mmCIF file of C-alpha atoms in Angstrom:
data_model
loop_
_atom_site.group_PDB
_atom_site.id
_atom_site.type_symbol
_atom_site.label_atom_id
_atom_site.label_comp_id
_atom_site.label_asym_id
_atom_site.label_seq_id
_atom_site.Cartn_x
_atom_site.Cartn_y
_atom_site.Cartn_z
ATOM 1 C CA MET A 1 15.480 -16.676 29.646
ATOM 2 C CA THR A 2 17.758 -18.415 27.137
ATOM 3 C CA TRP A 3 17.836 -18.097 23.387
ATOM 4 C CA ASP A 4 16.794 -21.327 21.679
ATOM 5 C CA TRP A 5 18.388 -21.705 18.252
ATOM 6 C CA ASN A 6 16.445 -24.917 17.695
ATOM 7 C CA ALA A 7 13.231 -22.927 17.948
ATOM 8 C CA VAL A 8 14.575 -20.529 15.327
ATOM 9 C CA GLY A 9 15.348 -23.423 13.018
ATOM 10 C CA ASP A 10 11.909 -24.939 13.554
ATOM 11 C CA PHE A 11 10.230 -21.613 12.886
ATOM 12 C CA MET A 12 12.105 -20.705 9.682
ATOM 13 C CA PRO A 13 9.950 -22.793 7.280
ATOM 14 C CA HIS A 14 6.895 -21.004 8.689
ATOM 15 C CA PHE A 15 8.718 -17.685 8.363
ATOM 16 C CA TRP A 16 9.408 -18.209 4.656
ATOM 17 C CA ASP A 17 5.759 -19.073 4.072
ATOM 18 C CA GLY A 18 4.717 -15.901 5.890
ATOM 19 C CA LEU A 19 7.281 -13.796 4.037
ATOM 20 C CA LEU A 20 5.934 -15.006 0.707
ATOM 21 C CA ILE A 21 2.392 -14.022 1.676
ATOM 22 C CA THR A 22 3.609 -10.666 3.011
ATOM 23 C CA LEU A 23 5.460 -9.817 -0.203
ATOM 24 C CA GLN A 24 2.544 -10.995 -2.313
ATOM 25 C CA ALA A 25 0.109 -8.804 -0.393
ATOM 26 C CA LEU A 26 2.533 -5.877 -0.555
ATOM 27 C CA ALA A 27 3.125 -6.170 -4.305
ATOM 28 C CA LEU A 28 -0.533 -6.544 -5.259
ATOM 29 C CA GLY A 29 -1.669 -3.906 -2.777
ATOM 30 C CA SER A 30 0.917 -1.471 -4.151
ATOM 31 C CA VAL A 31 -0.265 -2.002 -7.723
ATOM 32 C CA ILE A 32 -3.876 -1.368 -6.713
ATOM 33 C CA SER A 33 -2.975 1.738 -4.714
ATOM 34 C CA PHE A 34 -0.816 3.205 -7.498
ATOM 35 C CA VAL A 35 -3.329 2.594 -10.300
ATOM 36 C CA LEU A 36 -6.444 3.512 -8.323
ATOM 37 C CA GLY A 37 -4.724 6.536 -6.782
ATOM 38 C CA LEU A 38 -3.971 7.860 -10.266
ATOM 39 C CA VAL A 39 -7.581 7.263 -11.305
ATOM 40 C CA TRP A 40 -8.833 9.193 -8.247
ATOM 41 C CA ALA A 41 -6.418 12.048 -9.005
ATOM 42 C CA LEU A 42 -7.544 12.335 -12.630
ATOM 43 C CA LEU A 43 -11.225 12.176 -11.702
ATOM 44 C CA MET A 44 -10.719 14.969 -9.161
ATOM 45 C CA ARG A 45 -9.463 17.189 -11.986
ATOM 46 C CA THR A 46 -12.540 16.759 -14.152
ATOM 47 C CA PRO A 47 -14.664 19.897 -14.610
ATOM 48 C CA THR A 48 -17.845 17.980 -13.770
ATOM 49 C CA ARG A 49 -18.823 18.517 -10.164
ATOM 50 C CA TRP A 50 -21.005 15.393 -10.157
ATOM 51 C CA VAL A 51 -17.842 13.366 -10.717
ATOM 52 C CA ARG A 52 -15.560 15.232 -8.329
ATOM 53 C CA TRP A 53 -18.023 15.288 -5.423
ATOM 54 C CA PRO A 54 -18.632 11.513 -5.109
ATOM 55 C CA VAL A 55 -14.925 10.776 -5.583
ATOM 56 C CA GLY A 56 -14.048 13.309 -2.904
ATOM 57 C CA VAL A 57 -16.579 11.846 -0.462
ATOM 58 C CA VAL A 58 -15.416 8.266 -1.019
ATOM 59 C CA THR A 59 -11.706 9.032 -0.743
ATOM 60 C CA GLU A 60 -12.159 11.185 2.362
ATOM 61 C CA PHE A 61 -14.215 8.460 4.012
ATOM 62 C CA VAL A 62 -11.635 5.774 3.237
ATOM 63 C CA ARG A 63 -8.706 7.940 4.279
ATOM 64 C CA ASN A 64 -10.293 8.929 7.582
ATOM 65 C CA THR A 65 -11.365 5.483 8.736
ATOM 66 C CA PRO A 66 -8.872 2.954 10.150
ATOM 67 C CA LEU A 67 -7.531 0.257 7.862
ATOM 68 C CA LEU A 68 -8.476 -2.333 10.474
ATOM 69 C CA VAL A 69 -12.138 -1.292 10.323
ATOM 70 C CA GLN A 70 -12.066 -1.561 6.535
ATOM 71 C CA LEU A 71 -10.525 -5.030 6.748
ATOM 72 C CA PHE A 72 -13.242 -6.198 9.126
ATOM 73 C CA PHE A 73 -15.970 -4.660 6.982
ATOM 74 C CA LEU A 74 -14.790 -6.321 3.777
ATOM 75 C CA PHE A 75 -14.135 -9.679 5.433
ATOM 76 C CA TYR A 76 -17.099 -9.987 7.801
ATOM 77 C CA VAL A 77 -19.833 -7.703 6.444
ATOM 78 C CA LEU A 78 -19.679 -8.229 2.669
ATOM 79 C CA PRO A 79 -20.374 -11.984 2.973
ATOM 80 C CA GLU A 80 -23.724 -11.059 4.524
ATOM 81 C CA TRP A 81 -24.489 -9.482 1.146
ATOM 82 C CA ASN A 82 -23.290 -12.618 -0.664
ATOM 83 C CA ILE A 83 -20.037 -10.927 -1.688
ATOM 84 C CA THR A 84 -17.227 -13.223 -0.646
ATOM 85 C CA PHE A 85 -13.494 -13.174 -1.335
ATOM 86 C CA SER A 86 -10.598 -15.146 0.059
ATOM 87 C CA ALA A 87 -8.880 -13.697 3.116
ATOM 88 C CA LEU A 88 -5.774 -12.762 1.136
ATOM 89 C CA THR A 89 -7.776 -11.140 -1.660
ATOM 90 C CA THR A 90 -9.754 -9.167 0.911
ATOM 91 C CA GLY A 91 -6.538 -7.995 2.564
ATOM 92 C CA VAL A 92 -4.954 -6.981 -0.726
ATOM 93 C CA VAL A 93 -8.034 -5.035 -1.808
ATOM 94 C CA ALA A 94 -8.329 -3.320 1.575
ATOM 95 C CA ILE A 95 -4.688 -2.242 1.648
ATOM 96 C CA GLY A 96 -4.754 -1.124 -1.982
ATOM 97 C CA LEU A 97 -7.985 0.828 -1.571
ATOM 98 C CA HIS A 98 -6.883 2.430 1.693
ATOM 99 C CA TYR A 99 -3.532 3.609 0.395
ATOM 100 C CA SER A 100 -4.937 4.717 -2.967
ATOM 101 C CA THR A 101 -6.484 7.659 -1.129
ATOM 102 C CA TYR A 102 -2.989 8.705 -0.051
ATOM 103 C CA THR A 103 -1.287 8.094 -3.387
ATOM 104 C CA MET A 104 -4.060 10.190 -4.936
ATOM 105 C CA GLN A 105 -2.781 13.203 -3.022
ATOM 106 C CA VAL A 106 0.765 12.424 -4.126
ATOM 107 C CA TYR A 107 -0.285 12.308 -7.774
ATOM 108 C CA ARG A 108 -2.256 15.529 -7.394
ATOM 109 C CA ALA A 109 0.813 17.276 -6.011
ATOM 110 C CA GLY A 110 2.924 15.930 -8.858
ATOM 111 C CA ILE A 111 0.445 17.061 -11.491
ATOM 112 C CA GLU A 112 0.111 20.503 -9.960
ATOM 113 C CA GLY A 113 3.900 20.734 -9.856
ATOM 114 C CA VAL A 114 4.213 20.470 -13.632
ATOM 115 C CA PRO A 115 5.155 23.963 -14.903
ATOM 116 C CA VAL A 116 2.346 25.956 -16.480
ATOM 117 C CA GLY A 117 4.501 26.358 -19.571
ATOM 118 C CA GLN A 118 4.181 22.645 -20.288
ATOM 119 C CA TRP A 119 0.405 22.920 -20.369
ATOM 120 C CA GLU A 120 0.613 26.021 -22.572
ATOM 121 C CA ALA A 121 3.041 24.332 -24.958
ATOM 122 C CA ALA A 122 0.725 21.340 -25.345
ATOM 123 C CA THR A 123 -2.164 23.703 -26.055
ATOM 124 C CA ALA A 124 -0.100 25.694 -28.564
ATOM 125 C CA LEU A 125 0.751 22.456 -30.401
ATOM 126 C CA SER A 126 -2.936 21.528 -30.451
ATOM 127 C CA LEU A 127 -2.213 18.193 -28.828
ATOM 128 C CA PRO A 128 -5.299 16.097 -28.021
ATOM 129 C CA VAL A 129 -6.154 15.925 -24.329
ATOM 130 C CA ARG A 130 -5.243 12.248 -24.095
ATOM 131 C CA ARG A 131 -1.854 12.800 -25.700
ATOM 132 C CA THR A 132 -1.207 15.854 -23.526
ATOM 133 C CA TRP A 133 -1.677 13.747 -20.419
ATOM 134 C CA ALA A 134 0.096 10.636 -21.684
ATOM 135 C CA ALA A 135 3.107 12.268 -23.331
ATOM 136 C CA VAL A 136 3.595 15.558 -21.486
ATOM 137 C CA ILE A 137 1.969 15.804 -18.059
ATOM 138 C CA LEU A 138 1.998 12.341 -16.503
ATOM 139 C CA PRO A 139 5.623 11.450 -17.333
ATOM 140 C CA GLN A 140 6.797 14.602 -15.559
ATOM 141 C CA ALA A 141 4.354 14.260 -12.671
ATOM 142 C CA VAL A 142 5.150 10.593 -11.972
ATOM 143 C CA ARG A 143 8.892 11.263 -12.075
ATOM 144 C CA ARG A 144 8.456 13.835 -9.331
ATOM 145 C CA VAL A 145 6.426 11.585 -7.028
ATOM 146 C CA VAL A 146 8.252 8.250 -7.271
ATOM 147 C CA PRO A 147 10.064 8.702 -3.910
ATOM 148 C CA ALA A 148 6.815 9.633 -2.147
ATOM 149 C CA LEU A 149 5.070 6.597 -3.620
ATOM 150 C CA GLY A 150 7.951 4.460 -2.393
ATOM 151 C CA ASN A 151 7.421 5.754 1.136
ATOM 152 C CA TYR A 152 3.857 4.482 1.010
ATOM 153 C CA VAL A 153 5.105 1.064 -0.080
ATOM 154 C CA ILE A 154 7.141 0.919 3.123
ATOM 155 C CA ALA A 155 4.091 2.058 5.092
ATOM 156 C CA MET A 156 2.046 -0.714 3.473
ATOM 157 C CA LEU A 157 4.706 -3.230 4.448
ATOM 158 C CA LYS A 158 4.388 -2.157 8.074
ATOM 159 C CA ASP A 159 0.606 -2.524 7.888
ATOM 160 C CA THR A 160 0.613 -6.055 6.452
ATOM 161 C CA PRO A 161 0.534 -7.582 9.991
ATOM 162 C CA MET A 162 -3.045 -6.309 10.210
ATOM 163 C CA LEU A 163 -3.990 -9.034 7.739
ATOM 164 C CA MET A 164 -3.491 -11.477 10.584
ATOM 165 C CA THR A 165 -6.791 -10.242 12.026
ATOM 166 C CA ILE A 166 -8.686 -11.714 9.054
ATOM 167 C CA THR A 167 -6.843 -15.075 9.214
ATOM 168 C CA VAL A 168 -4.118 -14.304 6.651
ATOM 169 C CA LEU A 169 -0.919 -16.003 7.807
ATOM 170 C CA GLU A 170 1.637 -13.393 6.798
ATOM 171 C CA MET A 171 4.883 -13.113 8.761
ATOM 172 C CA LEU A 172 3.409 -12.032 12.075
ATOM 173 C CA GLY A 173 0.491 -14.427 11.692
ATOM 174 C CA GLU A 174 2.900 -17.330 11.246
ATOM 175 C CA ALA A 175 4.909 -16.189 14.275
ATOM 176 C CA ARG A 176 1.795 -15.902 16.417
ATOM 177 C CA LEU A 177 0.545 -19.338 15.377
ATOM 178 C CA TYR A 178 3.928 -20.955 16.004
ATOM 179 C CA SER A 179 4.243 -19.248 19.396
ATOM 180 C CA GLN A 180 0.827 -20.417 20.514
ATOM 181 C CA GLN A 181 1.511 -23.984 19.421
ATOM 182 C CA HIS A 182 4.995 -24.261 20.954
ATOM 183 C CA PHE A 183 4.753 -21.725 23.810
ATOM 184 C CA GLN A 184 7.875 -19.954 22.529
ATOM 185 C CA PHE A 185 7.403 -16.278 21.754
ATOM 186 C CA THR A 186 10.839 -14.672 21.934
ATOM 187 C CA GLU A 187 12.500 -16.369 18.969
ATOM 188 C CA PRO A 188 9.745 -16.132 16.321
ATOM 189 C CA LEU A 189 8.784 -12.565 17.213
ATOM 190 C CA THR A 190 12.434 -11.497 17.193
ATOM 191 C CA VAL A 191 12.910 -13.061 13.773
ATOM 192 C CA ILE A 192 9.883 -11.145 12.482
ATOM 193 C CA GLY A 193 11.142 -7.853 13.930
ATOM 194 C CA VAL A 194 14.561 -8.318 12.345
ATOM 195 C CA ALA A 195 12.941 -9.253 9.018
ATOM 196 C CA PHE A 196 10.924 -6.037 8.924
ATOM 197 C CA ILE A 197 14.062 -4.013 9.648
ATOM 198 C CA LEU A 198 16.069 -5.831 6.969
ATOM 199 C CA ILE A 199 13.362 -5.100 4.414
ATOM 200 C CA SER A 200 12.247 -1.586 5.309
ATOM 201 C CA TYR A 201 15.547 0.092 6.221
ATOM 202 C CA PRO A 202 17.441 -0.748 2.986
ATOM 203 C CA ALA A 203 14.303 0.215 1.062
ATOM 204 C CA SER A 204 14.270 3.626 2.768
ATOM 205 C CA LEU A 205 17.948 4.150 1.885
ATOM 206 C CA LEU A 206 17.214 3.228 -1.722
ATOM 207 C CA LEU A 207 14.367 5.734 -1.828
ATOM 208 C CA ARG A 208 16.606 8.503 -0.517
ATOM 209 C CA ALA A 209 19.180 7.754 -3.200
ATOM 210 C CA LEU A 210 16.445 7.680 -5.843
ATOM 211 C CA GLU A 211 15.061 10.998 -4.635
ATOM 212 C CA ARG A 212 18.499 12.643 -4.830
ATOM 213 C CA ARG A 213 18.929 11.331 -8.348
ATOM 214 C CA LEU A 214 15.511 12.464 -9.550
ATOM 215 C CA VAL A 215 15.818 16.018 -8.220
ATOM 216 C CA ARG A 216 19.048 16.685 -10.088
#
Protein backbone atom coordinates (compact mmCIF):
# COMPACT_ATOMS: atom_id res chain seq x y z
CA MET A 1 0.00 0.00 0.00
CA THR A 2 1.35 3.43 -0.94
CA TRP A 3 0.23 6.83 0.23
CA ASP A 4 -1.31 8.85 -2.60
CA TRP A 5 -0.89 12.59 -2.06
CA ASN A 6 -2.91 13.27 -5.20
CA ALA A 7 -5.88 11.56 -3.58
CA VAL A 8 -5.44 13.81 -0.55
CA GLY A 9 -5.45 16.87 -2.78
CA ASP A 10 -8.54 15.67 -4.64
CA PHE A 11 -10.34 14.97 -1.39
CA MET A 12 -9.59 18.28 0.37
CA PRO A 13 -12.40 20.32 -1.28
CA HIS A 14 -14.85 17.64 -0.10
CA PHE A 15 -13.23 17.71 3.34
CA TRP A 16 -13.76 21.46 3.73
CA ASP A 17 -17.40 21.07 2.74
CA GLY A 18 -17.81 18.31 5.32
CA LEU A 19 -15.97 20.31 7.99
CA LEU A 20 -18.32 23.24 7.47
CA ILE A 21 -21.36 21.01 7.93
CA THR A 22 -19.78 19.35 10.98
CA LEU A 23 -19.06 22.68 12.67
CA GLN A 24 -22.50 24.00 11.78
CA ALA A 25 -24.19 20.95 13.29
CA LEU A 26 -21.95 21.15 16.35
CA ALA A 27 -22.59 24.85 16.97
CA LEU A 28 -26.36 24.68 16.54
CA GLY A 29 -26.64 21.41 18.44
CA SER A 30 -24.63 22.89 21.32
CA VAL A 31 -26.90 25.94 21.53
CA ILE A 32 -30.00 23.73 21.63
CA SER A 33 -28.50 21.43 24.26
CA PHE A 34 -27.35 24.31 26.49
CA VAL A 35 -30.63 26.25 26.34
CA LEU A 36 -32.95 23.24 26.54
CA GLY A 37 -30.82 21.63 29.25
CA LEU A 38 -31.23 24.75 31.39
CA VAL A 39 -34.98 24.73 30.77
CA TRP A 40 -35.19 21.06 31.85
CA ALA A 41 -33.14 21.83 34.98
CA LEU A 42 -35.37 24.74 36.00
CA LEU A 43 -38.56 22.78 35.34
CA MET A 44 -37.27 19.93 37.52
CA ARG A 45 -36.99 22.38 40.41
CA THR A 46 -40.60 23.52 40.25
CA PRO A 47 -42.76 22.53 43.23
CA THR A 48 -45.50 21.23 40.94
CA ARG A 49 -45.27 17.48 40.56
CA TRP A 50 -47.33 17.54 37.36
CA VAL A 51 -44.52 19.53 35.76
CA ARG A 52 -41.59 17.60 37.21
CA TRP A 53 -42.99 14.14 36.41
CA PRO A 54 -43.47 14.57 32.63
CA VAL A 55 -40.11 16.34 32.31
CA GLY A 56 -38.42 13.54 34.22
CA VAL A 57 -40.03 10.86 32.05
CA VAL A 58 -39.11 12.59 28.79
CA THR A 59 -35.50 13.31 29.76
CA GLU A 60 -34.94 9.80 31.11
CA PHE A 61 -36.36 8.29 27.93
CA VAL A 62 -34.16 10.45 25.70
CA ARG A 63 -31.05 9.89 27.79
CA ASN A 64 -31.50 6.12 27.88
CA THR A 65 -32.14 5.55 24.19
CA PRO A 66 -29.33 5.63 21.60
CA LEU A 67 -28.79 8.80 19.61
CA LEU A 68 -28.84 6.73 16.43
CA VAL A 69 -32.36 5.48 17.19
CA GLN A 70 -33.51 9.05 17.80
CA LEU A 71 -31.98 10.17 14.50
CA PHE A 72 -33.79 7.42 12.61
CA PHE A 73 -37.06 8.17 14.38
CA LEU A 74 -36.97 11.89 13.59
CA PHE A 75 -35.82 11.37 10.01
CA TYR A 76 -37.87 8.35 8.94
CA VAL A 77 -40.89 8.20 11.25
CA LEU A 78 -41.95 11.84 11.61
CA PRO A 79 -42.51 12.25 7.84
CA GLU A 80 -45.19 9.56 8.13
CA TRP A 81 -47.00 12.05 10.37
CA ASN A 82 -46.44 14.84 7.83
CA ILE A 83 -43.69 16.39 9.96
CA THR A 84 -40.69 16.85 7.71
CA PHE A 85 -37.38 18.64 8.20
CA SER A 86 -34.19 18.73 6.20
CA ALA A 87 -31.58 16.10 7.04
CA LEU A 88 -29.27 18.67 8.64
CA THR A 89 -32.06 20.22 10.70
CA THR A 90 -33.12 16.77 11.87
CA GLY A 91 -29.54 15.97 12.88
CA VAL A 92 -29.09 19.24 14.74
CA VAL A 93 -32.36 18.81 16.64
CA ALA A 94 -31.56 15.20 17.51
CA ILE A 95 -28.08 16.00 18.82
CA GLY A 96 -29.31 19.05 20.73
CA LEU A 97 -32.24 17.20 22.28
CA HIS A 98 -30.15 14.16 23.17
CA TYR A 99 -27.39 16.11 24.87
CA SER A 100 -29.80 18.50 26.60
CA THR A 101 -30.68 15.62 28.92
CA TYR A 102 -27.03 15.46 29.96
CA THR A 103 -26.48 19.21 30.26
CA MET A 104 -29.61 19.26 32.43
CA GLN A 105 -27.78 17.18 35.02
CA VAL A 106 -24.78 19.48 34.79
CA TYR A 107 -26.94 22.54 35.43
CA ARG A 108 -28.69 20.80 38.32
CA ALA A 109 -25.34 20.06 39.93
CA GLY A 110 -24.25 23.66 39.44
CA ILE A 111 -27.44 25.04 40.94
CA GLU A 112 -27.27 22.70 43.91
CA GLY A 113 -23.65 23.73 44.40
CA VAL A 114 -24.56 27.36 45.03
CA PRO A 115 -24.08 27.98 48.79
CA VAL A 116 -27.25 28.08 50.86
CA GLY A 117 -26.19 31.50 52.12
CA GLN A 118 -26.73 32.95 48.66
CA TRP A 119 -30.33 31.78 48.65
CA GLU A 120 -30.84 33.13 52.18
CA ALA A 121 -29.30 36.48 51.27
CA ALA A 122 -31.62 36.84 48.27
CA THR A 123 -34.58 36.02 50.50
CA ALA A 124 -33.43 38.49 53.17
CA LEU A 125 -33.22 41.23 50.51
CA SER A 126 -36.72 40.35 49.33
CA LEU A 127 -35.52 39.88 45.78
CA PRO A 128 -38.18 38.69 43.32
CA VAL A 129 -37.81 35.07 42.25
CA ARG A 130 -36.87 36.02 38.70
CA ARG A 131 -34.17 38.41 39.86
CA THR A 132 -32.86 35.88 42.38
CA TRP A 133 -32.31 33.39 39.59
CA ALA A 134 -31.04 35.85 37.00
CA ALA A 135 -28.71 37.91 39.19
CA VAL A 136 -27.66 35.57 42.00
CA ILE A 137 -28.10 31.86 41.34
CA LEU A 138 -27.58 31.27 37.62
CA PRO A 139 -24.41 33.37 37.23
CA GLN A 140 -22.73 31.35 39.97
CA ALA A 141 -24.12 28.01 38.80
CA VAL A 142 -23.14 28.50 35.14
CA ARG A 143 -19.63 29.60 36.10
CA ARG A 144 -19.16 26.32 37.94
CA VAL A 145 -20.34 24.11 35.08
CA VAL A 146 -18.69 25.71 32.04
CA PRO A 147 -15.90 23.07 31.85
CA ALA A 148 -18.41 20.21 32.10
CA LEU A 149 -20.53 21.76 29.35
CA GLY A 150 -17.41 22.04 27.22
CA ASN A 151 -16.78 18.32 27.64
CA TYR A 152 -20.20 17.63 26.15
CA VAL A 153 -19.36 19.84 23.18
CA ILE A 154 -16.41 17.56 22.47
CA ALA A 155 -18.67 14.53 22.89
CA MET A 156 -21.12 16.05 20.41
CA LEU A 157 -18.29 16.59 17.95
CA LYS A 158 -17.43 12.90 18.14
CA ASP A 159 -21.07 11.98 17.54
CA THR A 160 -21.52 14.15 14.44
CA PRO A 161 -20.46 11.24 12.14
CA MET A 162 -23.78 9.62 13.05
CA LEU A 163 -25.47 12.25 10.89
CA MET A 164 -24.08 10.38 7.91
CA THR A 165 -26.75 7.73 8.53
CA ILE A 166 -29.49 10.23 7.63
CA THR A 167 -27.69 11.46 4.47
CA VAL A 168 -25.93 14.48 6.02
CA LEU A 169 -22.53 14.82 4.35
CA GLU A 170 -20.44 15.91 7.31
CA MET A 171 -16.73 15.05 7.39
CA LEU A 172 -17.07 11.29 7.57
CA GLY A 173 -19.95 11.31 5.11
CA GLU A 174 -17.81 13.16 2.58
CA ALA A 175 -14.94 10.73 3.15
CA ARG A 176 -17.20 7.72 2.70
CA LEU A 177 -18.72 9.12 -0.49
CA TYR A 178 -15.31 9.98 -1.94
CA SER A 179 -13.93 6.55 -1.03
CA GLN A 180 -16.80 4.74 -2.69
CA GLN A 181 -16.50 6.81 -5.85
CA HIS A 182 -12.71 6.56 -6.20
CA PHE A 183 -12.03 3.24 -4.40
CA GLN A 184 -9.48 4.97 -2.15
CA PHE A 185 -10.18 4.65 1.56
CA THR A 186 -6.87 5.17 3.34
CA GLU A 187 -6.24 8.82 2.50
CA PRO A 188 -9.70 10.34 3.12
CA LEU A 189 -10.33 8.36 6.30
CA THR A 190 -6.88 9.26 7.63
CA VAL A 191 -7.52 12.93 6.92
CA ILE A 192 -10.81 12.71 8.84
CA GLY A 193 -9.15 10.98 11.80
CA VAL A 194 -6.42 13.61 11.98
CA ALA A 195 -9.02 16.39 11.70
CA PHE A 196 -10.96 15.08 14.69
CA ILE A 197 -7.76 14.90 16.73
CA LEU A 198 -6.71 18.43 15.73
CA ILE A 199 -10.10 19.76 16.81
CA SER A 200 -10.87 17.74 19.93
CA TYR A 201 -7.45 17.53 21.61
CA PRO A 202 -6.69 21.29 21.68
CA ALA A 203 -10.28 21.86 22.81
CA SER A 204 -9.77 19.46 25.73
CA LEU A 205 -6.57 21.29 26.72
CA LEU A 206 -8.42 24.60 26.59
CA LEU A 207 -11.15 23.21 28.83
CA ARG A 208 -8.61 22.03 31.39
CA ALA A 209 -7.03 25.48 31.48
CA LEU A 210 -10.47 27.08 31.79
CA GLU A 211 -11.40 24.74 34.63
CA ARG A 212 -8.20 25.59 36.54
CA ARG A 213 -8.92 29.27 36.10
CA LEU A 214 -12.55 29.04 37.21
CA VAL A 215 -11.83 27.06 40.38
CA ARG A 216 -9.37 29.62 41.70
